[in-house]
Amino acid sequence: MLGVVSRGEAVRRGWLHRVAVVVCRDGQGRFLVHRRAQSLSRFPGHYELGVGGAAAVGESYAQAAARELREELGVPAPVRLRFTFLNRTGLSPHWLGVCDAVLSEIGVPDPDEVAWHGWLTESEVRRSLRQWTFTPDSREIFDRYLASRADTAPSQNEG
């Protein structure tokens, strides 16, 4: 059955819904990591690799990710859908559309969403994923993102 319900209702009932996140990189290739505000109902104070939220009816994953980027970090930026997968971690199963964006700067993060943010190298993200408390999907997003990046890299024989 398909229908329109709020994200809260979908989570309560364990129904599939769509969520979009954007993995942000800077010009040096570092990843943006942020800590969620303590006031948030889902995973307060947890670190997170992706900025995102529920996709609205009729909204593509890229559109939802760009909207969330503006709302949470105060920065407009073009985003590109990299991949989707059925995410079974977290509060309920959902289709997760993972996008990426290159940011030259961060706007003013919404303090109701973001308590802290910083740029980390790939090795720093790997270490942080082992040491800090991240949202349940952050490790899978990171692993799949790196794999998708490797899948699209030109082979050494191309040229």
mmCIF file with all atom_site columns, C-alpha atoms in Angstrom, residues 12-145:
data_model
loop_
_atom_site.group_PDB
_atom_site.id
_atom_site.type_symbol
_atom_site.label_atom_id
_atom_site.label_alt_id
_atom_site.label_comp_id
_atom_site.label_asym_id
_atom_site.label_entity_id
_atom_site.label_seq_id
_atom_site.pdbx_PDB_ins_code
_atom_site.Cartn_x
_atom_site.Cartn_y
_atom_site.Cartn_z
_atom_site.occupancy
_atom_site.B_iso_or_equiv
_atom_site.pdbx_formal_charge
_atom_site.auth_seq_id
_atom_site.auth_comp_id
_atom_site.auth_asym_id
_atom_site.auth_atom_id
_atom_site.pdbx_PDB_model_num
ATOM 1   C CA . ARG A 1 12  ? 6.177  4.595  14.495 1.00 0.00 ? 12  ARG A CA 1
ATOM 2   C CA . ARG A 1 13  ? 4.600  2.025  12.190 1.00 0.00 ? 13  ARG A CA 1
ATOM 3   C CA . GLY A 1 14  ? 7.884  0.757  10.732 1.00 0.00 ? 14  GLY A CA 1
ATOM 4   C CA . TRP A 1 15  ? 6.807  1.701  7.217  1.00 0.00 ? 15  TRP A CA 1
ATOM 5   C CA . LEU A 1 16  ? 9.289  2.396  4.447  1.00 0.00 ? 16  LEU A CA 1
ATOM 6   C CA . HIS A 1 17  ? 9.814  6.061  3.674  1.00 0.00 ? 17  HIS A CA 1
ATOM 7   C CA . ARG A 1 18  ? 12.380 8.101  1.745  1.00 0.00 ? 18  ARG A CA 1
ATOM 8   C CA . VAL A 1 19  ? 15.269 9.990  3.334  1.00 0.00 ? 19  VAL A CA 1
ATOM 9   C CA . ALA A 1 20  ? 17.955 12.002 1.560  1.00 0.00 ? 20  ALA A CA 1
ATOM 10  C CA . VAL A 1 21  ? 21.410 12.858 2.863  1.00 0.00 ? 21  VAL A CA 1
ATOM 11  C CA . VAL A 1 22  ? 24.271 14.796 1.383  1.00 0.00 ? 22  VAL A CA 1
ATOM 12  C CA . VAL A 1 23  ? 27.911 13.950 2.061  1.00 0.00 ? 23  VAL A CA 1
ATOM 13  C CA . CYS A 1 24  ? 29.803 17.236 1.980  1.00 0.00 ? 24  CYS A CA 1
ATOM 14  C CA . ARG A 1 25  ? 33.428 17.571 0.903  1.00 0.00 ? 25  ARG A CA 1
ATOM 15  C CA . ASP A 1 26  ? 35.632 20.623 0.683  1.00 0.00 ? 26  ASP A CA 1
ATOM 16  C CA . GLY A 1 27  ? 38.136 21.545 -2.032 1.00 0.00 ? 27  GLY A CA 1
ATOM 17  C CA . GLN A 1 28  ? 40.819 19.537 -0.200 1.00 0.00 ? 28  GLN A CA 1
ATOM 18  C CA . GLY A 1 29  ? 38.685 16.399 -0.191 1.00 0.00 ? 29  GLY A CA 1
ATOM 19  C CA . ARG A 1 30  ? 37.919 16.475 3.536  1.00 0.00 ? 30  ARG A CA 1
ATOM 20  C CA . PHE A 1 31  ? 34.540 15.309 4.819  1.00 0.00 ? 31  PHE A CA 1
ATOM 21  C CA . LEU A 1 32  ? 32.162 17.440 6.827  1.00 0.00 ? 32  LEU A CA 1
ATOM 22  C CA . VAL A 1 33  ? 31.191 15.754 10.092 1.00 0.00 ? 33  VAL A CA 1
ATOM 23  C CA . HIS A 1 34  ? 28.731 17.304 12.501 1.00 0.00 ? 34  HIS A CA 1
ATOM 24  C CA . ARG A 1 35  ? 27.266 16.600 15.920 1.00 0.00 ? 35  ARG A CA 1
ATOM 25  C CA . ARG A 1 36  ? 23.495 16.684 16.168 1.00 0.00 ? 36  ARG A CA 1
ATOM 26  C CA . ALA A 1 37  ? 21.920 19.109 18.628 1.00 0.00 ? 37  ALA A CA 1
ATOM 27  C CA . GLN A 1 38  ? 20.909 17.664 22.016 1.00 0.00 ? 38  GLN A CA 1
ATOM 28  C CA . SER A 1 39  ? 17.335 18.872 21.508 1.00 0.00 ? 39  SER A CA 1
ATOM 29  C CA . LEU A 1 40  ? 16.678 16.615 18.492 1.00 0.00 ? 40  LEU A CA 1
ATOM 30  C CA . SER A 1 41  ? 14.282 13.712 19.007 1.00 0.00 ? 41  SER A CA 1
ATOM 31  C CA . ARG A 1 42  ? 16.323 11.252 16.939 1.00 0.00 ? 42  ARG A CA 1
ATOM 32  C CA . PHE A 1 43  ? 19.913 10.506 17.982 1.00 0.00 ? 43  PHE A CA 1
ATOM 33  C CA . PRO A 1 44  ? 20.557 13.701 19.984 1.00 0.00 ? 44  PRO A CA 1
ATOM 34  C CA . GLY A 1 45  ? 24.249 14.496 20.379 1.00 0.00 ? 45  GLY A CA 1
ATOM 35  C CA . HIS A 1 46  ? 25.357 11.787 17.943 1.00 0.00 ? 46  HIS A CA 1
ATOM 36  C CA . TYR A 1 47  ? 27.891 12.565 15.243 1.00 0.00 ? 47  TYR A CA 1
ATOM 37  C CA . GLU A 1 48  ? 26.806 12.274 11.644 1.00 0.00 ? 48  GLU A CA 1
ATOM 38  C CA . LEU A 1 49  ? 28.455 12.122 8.236  1.00 0.00 ? 49  LEU A CA 1
ATOM 39  C CA . GLY A 1 50  ? 25.465 13.179 6.152  1.00 0.00 ? 50  GLY A CA 1
ATOM 40  C CA . VAL A 1 51  ? 23.209 16.205 6.379  1.00 0.00 ? 51  VAL A CA 1
ATOM 41  C CA . GLY A 1 52  ? 19.657 15.288 5.526  1.00 0.00 ? 52  GLY A CA 1
ATOM 42  C CA . GLY A 1 53  ? 16.081 14.438 6.277  1.00 0.00 ? 53  GLY A CA 1
ATOM 43  C CA . ALA A 1 54  ? 12.852 13.071 4.878  1.00 0.00 ? 54  ALA A CA 1
ATOM 44  C CA . ALA A 1 55  ? 12.030 13.646 1.228  1.00 0.00 ? 55  ALA A CA 1
ATOM 45  C CA . ALA A 1 56  ? 8.679  15.341 0.673  1.00 0.00 ? 56  ALA A CA 1
ATOM 46  C CA . VAL A 1 57  ? 6.025  14.060 -1.704 1.00 0.00 ? 57  VAL A CA 1
ATOM 47  C CA . GLY A 1 58  ? 7.152  14.718 -5.281 1.00 0.00 ? 58  GLY A CA 1
ATOM 48  C CA . GLU A 1 59  ? 10.649 15.767 -4.178 1.00 0.00 ? 59  GLU A CA 1
ATOM 49  C CA . SER A 1 60  ? 13.660 13.959 -5.627 1.00 0.00 ? 60  SER A CA 1
ATOM 50  C CA . TYR A 1 61  ? 16.472 12.786 -3.364 1.00 0.00 ? 61  TYR A CA 1
ATOM 51  C CA . ALA A 1 62  ? 18.724 15.532 -4.751 1.00 0.00 ? 62  ALA A CA 1
ATOM 52  C CA . GLN A 1 63  ? 16.074 18.206 -4.172 1.00 0.00 ? 63  GLN A CA 1
ATOM 53  C CA . ALA A 1 64  ? 15.499 17.017 -0.605 1.00 0.00 ? 64  ALA A CA 1
ATOM 54  C CA . ALA A 1 65  ? 19.237 16.890 0.099  1.00 0.00 ? 65  ALA A CA 1
ATOM 55  C CA . ALA A 1 66  ? 19.760 20.418 -1.261 1.00 0.00 ? 66  ALA A CA 1
ATOM 56  C CA . ARG A 1 67  ? 16.846 21.702 0.845  1.00 0.00 ? 67  ARG A CA 1
ATOM 57  C CA . GLU A 1 68  ? 18.226 20.057 3.987  1.00 0.00 ? 68  GLU A CA 1
ATOM 58  C CA . LEU A 1 69  ? 21.677 21.498 3.257  1.00 0.00 ? 69  LEU A CA 1
ATOM 59  C CA . ARG A 1 70  ? 20.202 25.007 3.125  1.00 0.00 ? 70  ARG A CA 1
ATOM 60  C CA . GLU A 1 71  ? 18.083 24.463 6.241  1.00 0.00 ? 71  GLU A CA 1
ATOM 61  C CA . GLU A 1 72  ? 20.727 22.823 8.431  1.00 0.00 ? 72  GLU A CA 1
ATOM 62  C CA . LEU A 1 73  ? 23.973 24.447 7.292  1.00 0.00 ? 73  LEU A CA 1
ATOM 63  C CA . GLY A 1 74  ? 22.711 27.658 5.724  1.00 0.00 ? 74  GLY A CA 1
ATOM 64  C CA . VAL A 1 75  ? 24.450 27.018 2.422  1.00 0.00 ? 75  VAL A CA 1
ATOM 65  C CA . PRO A 1 76  ? 22.969 26.596 -1.045 1.00 0.00 ? 76  PRO A CA 1
ATOM 66  C CA . ALA A 1 77  ? 24.923 24.160 -3.183 1.00 0.00 ? 77  ALA A CA 1
ATOM 67  C CA . PRO A 1 78  ? 24.297 21.859 -6.124 1.00 0.00 ? 78  PRO A CA 1
ATOM 68  C CA . VAL A 1 79  ? 24.067 18.233 -5.031 1.00 0.00 ? 79  VAL A CA 1
ATOM 69  C CA . ARG A 1 80  ? 24.392 15.046 -7.052 1.00 0.00 ? 80  ARG A CA 1
ATOM 70  C CA . LEU A 1 81  ? 22.677 11.743 -6.281 1.00 0.00 ? 81  LEU A CA 1
ATOM 71  C CA . ARG A 1 82  ? 25.344 9.058  -5.896 1.00 0.00 ? 82  ARG A CA 1
ATOM 72  C CA . PHE A 1 83  ? 23.295 5.979  -4.917 1.00 0.00 ? 83  PHE A CA 1
ATOM 73  C CA . THR A 1 84  ? 20.279 4.701  -3.010 1.00 0.00 ? 84  THR A CA 1
ATOM 74  C CA . PHE A 1 85  ? 19.913 1.728  -0.713 1.00 0.00 ? 85  PHE A CA 1
ATOM 75  C CA . LEU A 1 86  ? 17.426 0.194  1.671  1.00 0.00 ? 86  LEU A CA 1
ATOM 76  C CA . ASN A 1 87  ? 18.684 1.247  5.075  1.00 0.00 ? 87  ASN A CA 1
ATOM 77  C CA . ARG A 1 88  ? 17.610 -1.037 7.893  1.00 0.00 ? 88  ARG A CA 1
ATOM 78  C CA . THR A 1 89  ? 19.617 0.677  10.639 1.00 0.00 ? 89  THR A CA 1
ATOM 79  C CA . GLY A 1 90  ? 18.205 3.317  12.901 1.00 0.00 ? 90  GLY A CA 1
ATOM 80  C CA . LEU A 1 91  ? 14.633 3.717  14.026 1.00 0.00 ? 91  LEU A CA 1
ATOM 81  C CA . SER A 1 92  ? 12.863 2.176  11.044 1.00 0.00 ? 92  SER A CA 1
ATOM 82  C CA . PRO A 1 93  ? 13.651 0.919  7.539  1.00 0.00 ? 93  PRO A CA 1
ATOM 83  C CA . HIS A 1 94  ? 13.839 3.581  4.846  1.00 0.00 ? 94  HIS A CA 1
ATOM 84  C CA . TRP A 1 95  ? 15.119 4.170  1.349  1.00 0.00 ? 95  TRP A CA 1
ATOM 85  C CA . LEU A 1 96  ? 18.196 6.347  1.684  1.00 0.00 ? 96  LEU A CA 1
ATOM 86  C CA . GLY A 1 97  ? 19.325 8.515  -1.221 1.00 0.00 ? 97  GLY A CA 1
ATOM 87  C CA . VAL A 1 98  ? 22.955 9.515  -0.709 1.00 0.00 ? 98  VAL A CA 1
ATOM 88  C CA . CYS A 1 99  ? 24.048 12.644 -2.538 1.00 0.00 ? 99  CYS A CA 1
ATOM 89  C CA . ASP A 1 100 ? 27.256 14.607 -2.424 1.00 0.00 ? 100 ASP A CA 1
ATOM 90  C CA . ALA A 1 101 ? 28.296 18.232 -2.729 1.00 0.00 ? 101 ALA A CA 1
ATOM 91  C CA . VAL A 1 102 ? 31.532 20.181 -2.721 1.00 0.00 ? 102 VAL A CA 1
ATOM 92  C CA . LEU A 1 103 ? 31.342 23.196 -0.438 1.00 0.00 ? 103 LEU A CA 1
ATOM 93  C CA . SER A 1 104 ? 33.707 26.134 -0.468 1.00 0.00 ? 104 SER A CA 1
ATOM 94  C CA . GLU A 1 105 ? 32.335 27.371 2.853  1.00 0.00 ? 105 GLU A CA 1
ATOM 95  C CA . ILE A 1 106 ? 29.707 26.692 5.479  1.00 0.00 ? 106 ILE A CA 1
ATOM 96  C CA . GLY A 1 107 ? 26.953 29.190 6.156  1.00 0.00 ? 107 GLY A CA 1
ATOM 97  C CA . VAL A 1 108 ? 25.580 29.590 9.653  1.00 0.00 ? 108 VAL A CA 1
ATOM 98  C CA . PRO A 1 109 ? 24.462 26.168 10.877 1.00 0.00 ? 109 PRO A CA 1
ATOM 99  C CA . ASP A 1 110 ? 21.037 25.984 12.497 1.00 0.00 ? 110 ASP A CA 1
ATOM 100 C CA . PRO A 1 111 ? 21.791 25.560 16.240 1.00 0.00 ? 111 PRO A CA 1
ATOM 101 C CA . ASP A 1 112 ? 18.569 23.559 16.626 1.00 0.00 ? 112 ASP A CA 1
ATOM 102 C CA . GLU A 1 113 ? 20.069 20.969 14.248 1.00 0.00 ? 113 GLU A CA 1
ATOM 103 C CA . VAL A 1 114 ? 23.875 21.239 14.459 1.00 0.00 ? 114 VAL A CA 1
ATOM 104 C CA . ALA A 1 115 ? 25.833 21.556 17.727 1.00 0.00 ? 115 ALA A CA 1
ATOM 105 C CA . TRP A 1 116 ? 29.310 21.301 16.162 1.00 0.00 ? 116 TRP A CA 1
ATOM 106 C CA . HIS A 1 117 ? 30.861 20.732 12.746 1.00 0.00 ? 117 HIS A CA 1
ATOM 107 C CA . GLY A 1 118 ? 34.351 20.158 11.387 1.00 0.00 ? 118 GLY A CA 1
ATOM 108 C CA . TRP A 1 119 ? 36.265 18.988 8.332  1.00 0.00 ? 119 TRP A CA 1
ATOM 109 C CA . LEU A 1 120 ? 37.989 15.595 8.661  1.00 0.00 ? 120 LEU A CA 1
ATOM 110 C CA . THR A 1 121 ? 40.271 13.679 6.338  1.00 0.00 ? 121 THR A CA 1
ATOM 111 C CA . GLU A 1 122 ? 39.270 10.183 5.256  1.00 0.00 ? 122 GLU A CA 1
ATOM 112 C CA . SER A 1 123 ? 41.580 8.621  7.860  1.00 0.00 ? 123 SER A CA 1
ATOM 113 C CA . GLU A 1 124 ? 40.218 10.941 10.564 1.00 0.00 ? 124 GLU A CA 1
ATOM 114 C CA . VAL A 1 125 ? 36.665 9.921  9.663  1.00 0.00 ? 125 VAL A CA 1
ATOM 115 C CA . ARG A 1 126 ? 37.645 6.236  9.878  1.00 0.00 ? 126 ARG A CA 1
ATOM 116 C CA . ARG A 1 127 ? 39.165 6.775  13.322 1.00 0.00 ? 127 ARG A CA 1
ATOM 117 C CA . SER A 1 128 ? 36.212 8.866  14.502 1.00 0.00 ? 128 SER A CA 1
ATOM 118 C CA . LEU A 1 129 ? 33.721 6.203  13.394 1.00 0.00 ? 129 LEU A CA 1
ATOM 119 C CA . ARG A 1 130 ? 35.459 3.828  15.837 1.00 0.00 ? 130 ARG A CA 1
ATOM 120 C CA . GLN A 1 131 ? 35.804 6.318  18.703 1.00 0.00 ? 131 GLN A CA 1
ATOM 121 C CA . TRP A 1 132 ? 32.779 8.643  18.629 1.00 0.00 ? 132 TRP A CA 1
ATOM 122 C CA . THR A 1 133 ? 29.073 7.867  18.850 1.00 0.00 ? 133 THR A CA 1
ATOM 123 C CA . PHE A 1 134 ? 27.700 8.235  15.316 1.00 0.00 ? 134 PHE A CA 1
ATOM 124 C CA . THR A 1 135 ? 24.178 7.788  14.003 1.00 0.00 ? 135 THR A CA 1
ATOM 125 C CA . PRO A 1 136 ? 23.542 4.140  13.056 1.00 0.00 ? 136 PRO A CA 1
ATOM 126 C CA . ASP A 1 137 ? 23.732 4.760  9.293  1.00 0.00 ? 137 ASP A CA 1
ATOM 127 C CA . SER A 1 138 ? 26.897 6.887  9.183  1.00 0.00 ? 138 SER A CA 1
ATOM 128 C CA . ARG A 1 139 ? 29.342 3.973  8.847  1.00 0.00 ? 139 ARG A CA 1
ATOM 129 C CA . GLU A 1 140 ? 27.338 2.368  6.029  1.00 0.00 ? 140 GLU A CA 1
ATOM 130 C CA . ILE A 1 141 ? 26.977 5.713  4.249  1.00 0.00 ? 141 ILE A CA 1
ATOM 131 C CA . PHE A 1 142 ? 30.735 6.272  4.493  1.00 0.00 ? 142 PHE A CA 1
ATOM 132 C CA . ASP A 1 143 ? 31.646 2.750  3.316  1.00 0.00 ? 143 ASP A CA 1
ATOM 133 C CA . ARG A 1 144 ? 29.190 2.835  0.416  1.00 0.00 ? 144 ARG A CA 1
ATOM 134 C CA . TYR A 1 145 ? 30.261 6.368  -0.523 1.00 0.00 ? 145 TYR A CA 1
#
